[in-house]
C-alpha cells in the first residue's frame, strides 16, 4: 500500500499490508457453528441435497448452506445490491465520483459481477460481488482512514480493524 498526499508527488509511505500476516483471534468467541456435515466437500453437500455439482442453489438451499457452515450471523440481510445505493451507476465496475480526485484516478476495468465504490476520502474501496451459483451478493471492503490512522478490511459483517499508527510493521 502507498499513502500519497498529492497525486503529483512521490508517495510518503510505502508498505506491505498483511503479507504473511497472522491475525490474532479477537477476545470474542469465534466459533461460527462449524460444518455440520460428515464431509468437508461442498460437492458432497450439494449431491446430498439432490443437486448436481455446478447447479445453482435455490435461495432456500443457499440459506441452508450458510446455516450449516455457521455463516448466517456474518451476512447482511438484505444483501448488497450492485445496482442500488452507493454502487448505483458504476461504470466499468467503479463508482468513484464521490472522491474529489476521481478525475486523476486510473482504475482498471472490473469485469463480471462486481461493482466497487470509492468513498469521498478516496483511500478505500467498498465492493459488492454477486455470486450467481448461490444467488447471493457479498460486500467486501478495505478502507483506510488516514486522519485517524485506521484500516478496516472485511467481508460482510466480519471485519478486521487495525490502528496503523502503532502497528508493528513486518511482524
Short mmCIF file of C-alpha atoms in Angstrom, two decimals:
data_model
loop_
_atom_site.label_atom_id
_atom_site.label_comp_id
_atom_site.label_asym_id
_atom_site.label_seq_id
_atom_site.Cartn_x
_atom_site.Cartn_y
_atom_site.Cartn_z
CA UNK A 1 0.00 0.00 0.00
CA UNK A 2 1.14 3.52 -0.64
CA UNK A 3 -0.08 6.67 1.05
CA UNK A 4 0.21 9.66 -1.24
CA UNK A 5 -0.92 13.08 -0.14
CA UNK A 6 -0.81 14.51 -3.65
CA UNK A 7 -1.09 12.75 -7.00
CA UNK A 8 1.72 14.86 -8.44
CA UNK A 9 4.34 14.00 -5.80
CA UNK A 10 6.11 10.88 -4.64
CA UNK A 11 4.25 8.83 -2.06
CA UNK A 12 5.32 9.41 1.53
CA UNK A 13 4.68 5.89 2.81
CA UNK A 14 5.01 2.55 1.02
CA UNK A 15 4.44 -0.69 2.86
CA UNK A 16 3.03 -4.18 2.59
CA UNK A 17 -0.24 -4.93 4.33
CA UNK A 18 -0.94 -8.37 5.71
CA UNK A 19 1.99 -10.01 3.94
CA UNK A 20 2.20 -13.40 5.62
CA UNK A 21 0.32 -11.77 8.49
CA UNK A 22 -1.17 -13.92 11.21
CA UNK A 23 -4.31 -12.29 12.52
CA UNK A 24 -4.68 -12.95 16.20
CA UNK A 25 -8.12 -14.05 17.35
CA UNK A 26 -10.32 -11.45 18.93
CA UNK A 27 -11.49 -11.79 22.51
CA UNK A 28 -14.93 -12.90 21.34
CA UNK A 29 -15.98 -16.47 20.63
CA UNK A 30 -15.02 -17.17 17.01
CA UNK A 31 -16.90 -20.46 16.88
CA UNK A 32 -19.13 -19.98 13.86
CA UNK A 33 -21.07 -23.18 14.36
CA UNK A 34 -18.82 -25.13 12.04
CA UNK A 35 -19.65 -27.60 9.38
CA UNK A 36 -22.47 -29.91 10.45
CA UNK A 37 -21.96 -32.47 7.70
CA UNK A 38 -19.90 -35.65 7.79
CA UNK A 39 -17.71 -34.44 4.94
CA UNK A 40 -15.84 -31.25 4.14
CA UNK A 41 -16.84 -31.38 0.50
CA UNK A 42 -19.23 -28.79 -0.90
CA UNK A 43 -19.81 -31.13 -3.85
CA UNK A 44 -20.93 -33.88 -1.45
CA UNK A 45 -23.19 -31.43 0.39
CA UNK A 46 -24.80 -30.40 -2.91
CA UNK A 47 -25.25 -34.04 -4.01
CA UNK A 48 -26.83 -34.87 -0.64
CA UNK A 49 -29.42 -32.17 -1.38
CA UNK A 50 -30.32 -33.88 -4.69
CA UNK A 51 -28.50 -31.44 -6.96
CA UNK A 52 -25.70 -31.88 -9.45
CA UNK A 53 -22.29 -30.30 -8.95
CA UNK A 54 -22.25 -26.89 -10.61
CA UNK A 55 -26.02 -26.45 -10.43
CA UNK A 56 -27.22 -23.16 -8.96
CA UNK A 57 -28.73 -23.27 -5.49
CA UNK A 58 -32.20 -22.02 -4.69
CA UNK A 59 -32.47 -19.26 -2.09
CA UNK A 60 -33.66 -21.80 0.48
CA UNK A 61 -30.72 -24.15 -0.18
CA UNK A 62 -28.23 -21.28 -0.15
CA UNK A 63 -29.61 -20.22 3.23
CA UNK A 64 -29.33 -23.82 4.46
CA UNK A 65 -25.71 -23.91 3.29
CA UNK A 66 -24.89 -20.73 5.21
CA UNK A 67 -26.66 -22.12 8.29
CA UNK A 68 -24.76 -25.41 8.05
CA UNK A 69 -21.47 -23.51 7.75
CA UNK A 70 -22.39 -21.22 10.65
CA UNK A 71 -22.06 -18.14 8.44
CA UNK A 72 -25.57 -16.71 8.59
CA UNK A 73 -24.73 -14.48 11.55
CA UNK A 74 -22.00 -12.78 9.49
CA UNK A 75 -24.17 -12.00 6.46
CA UNK A 76 -26.07 -8.79 5.83
CA UNK A 77 -29.78 -9.04 5.25
CA UNK A 78 -30.66 -7.80 2.77
CA UNK A 79 -27.54 -8.39 0.71
CA UNK A 80 -25.74 -5.55 -1.03
CA UNK A 81 -27.12 -4.61 -4.43
CA UNK A 82 -24.76 -3.73 -7.29
CA UNK A 83 -27.46 -1.60 -8.93
CA UNK A 84 -28.65 0.39 -5.92
CA UNK A 85 -27.27 2.64 -3.20
CA UNK A 86 -23.57 3.50 -3.29
CA UNK A 87 -22.93 1.14 -6.22
CA UNK A 88 -25.67 2.56 -8.45
CA UNK A 89 -24.37 3.95 -11.72
CA UNK A 90 -21.00 2.19 -11.62
CA UNK A 91 -19.10 2.40 -14.91
CA UNK A 92 -16.68 -0.42 -15.78
CA UNK A 93 -17.34 -1.74 -12.27
CA UNK A 94 -16.43 1.52 -10.48
CA UNK A 95 -18.30 4.40 -8.91
CA UNK A 96 -15.68 6.91 -7.83
CA UNK A 97 -17.17 10.38 -8.32
CA UNK A 98 -17.54 10.89 -4.54
CA UNK A 99 -13.73 11.09 -4.40
CA UNK A 100 -12.60 14.65 -5.23
CA UNK A 101 -9.55 13.20 -7.01
CA UNK A 102 -11.58 10.78 -9.14
CA UNK A 103 -10.60 12.58 -12.35
CA UNK A 104 -6.97 11.73 -11.54
CA UNK A 105 -7.67 8.06 -10.82
CA UNK A 106 -6.94 5.39 -13.39
CA UNK A 107 -8.98 2.42 -12.28
CA UNK A 108 -8.80 -0.94 -14.07
CA UNK A 109 -11.98 -2.26 -15.64
CA UNK A 110 -13.76 -4.72 -13.40
CA UNK A 111 -15.33 -7.47 -15.43
CA UNK A 112 -18.13 -9.69 -14.33
CA UNK A 113 -20.39 -9.38 -11.36
CA UNK A 114 -18.50 -6.88 -9.19
CA UNK A 115 -19.23 -3.20 -8.55
CA UNK A 116 -16.98 -1.06 -6.36
CA UNK A 117 -17.37 2.33 -4.73
CA UNK A 118 -14.56 4.74 -3.84
CA UNK A 119 -15.64 6.91 -0.87
CA UNK A 120 -15.22 10.67 -0.60
CA UNK A 121 -11.95 10.34 1.33
CA UNK A 122 -10.51 8.33 -1.61
CA UNK A 123 -8.47 5.81 0.41
CA UNK A 124 -10.68 2.79 0.29
CA UNK A 125 -12.89 0.58 -1.79
CA UNK A 126 -16.23 -0.95 -0.94
CA UNK A 127 -17.39 -3.65 -3.35
CA UNK A 128 -20.49 -5.75 -3.93
CA UNK A 129 -19.88 -9.15 -5.51
CA UNK A 130 -22.69 -11.23 -6.99
CA UNK A 131 -22.14 -15.00 -6.75
CA UNK A 132 -24.61 -16.46 -9.23
CA UNK A 133 -24.37 -20.13 -8.25
CA UNK A 134 -25.69 -19.38 -4.78
CA UNK A 135 -27.83 -16.38 -5.69
CA UNK A 136 -26.16 -14.19 -3.08
CA UNK A 137 -24.23 -10.92 -3.09
CA UNK A 138 -21.42 -10.17 -0.66
CA UNK A 139 -19.94 -6.87 0.49
CA UNK A 140 -16.14 -6.77 0.66
CA UNK A 141 -14.12 -3.74 1.61
CA UNK A 142 -10.75 -2.26 2.50
CA UNK A 143 -10.99 1.24 3.97
CA UNK A 144 -8.09 3.38 5.14
CA UNK A 145 -9.00 6.28 7.44
CA UNK A 146 -5.77 8.27 7.13
CA UNK A 147 -6.94 11.01 9.50
CA UNK A 148 -7.48 8.56 12.34
CA UNK A 149 -4.82 6.02 11.24
CA UNK A 150 -7.24 3.13 10.98
CA UNK A 151 -7.52 0.33 8.44
CA UNK A 152 -10.67 -1.78 8.14
CA UNK A 153 -10.81 -4.90 5.99
CA UNK A 154 -13.92 -7.02 5.83
CA UNK A 155 -16.30 -9.40 4.18
CA UNK A 156 -19.91 -8.74 5.09
CA UNK A 157 -20.17 -8.27 8.89
CA UNK A 158 -16.80 -9.92 9.56
CA UNK A 159 -14.32 -7.07 9.90
CA UNK A 160 -10.72 -6.71 10.95
CA UNK A 161 -9.80 -3.26 12.22
CA UNK A 162 -6.22 -2.13 12.70
CA UNK A 163 -4.76 1.02 14.20
CA UNK A 164 -1.84 1.67 11.86
CA UNK A 165 -0.22 4.42 13.91
CA UNK A 166 1.23 1.94 16.42
CA UNK A 167 1.06 -1.16 14.20
CA UNK A 168 4.17 -3.35 14.33
CA UNK A 169 5.02 -3.47 10.59
CA UNK A 170 6.60 -6.60 9.17
CA UNK A 171 5.65 -8.87 12.05
#
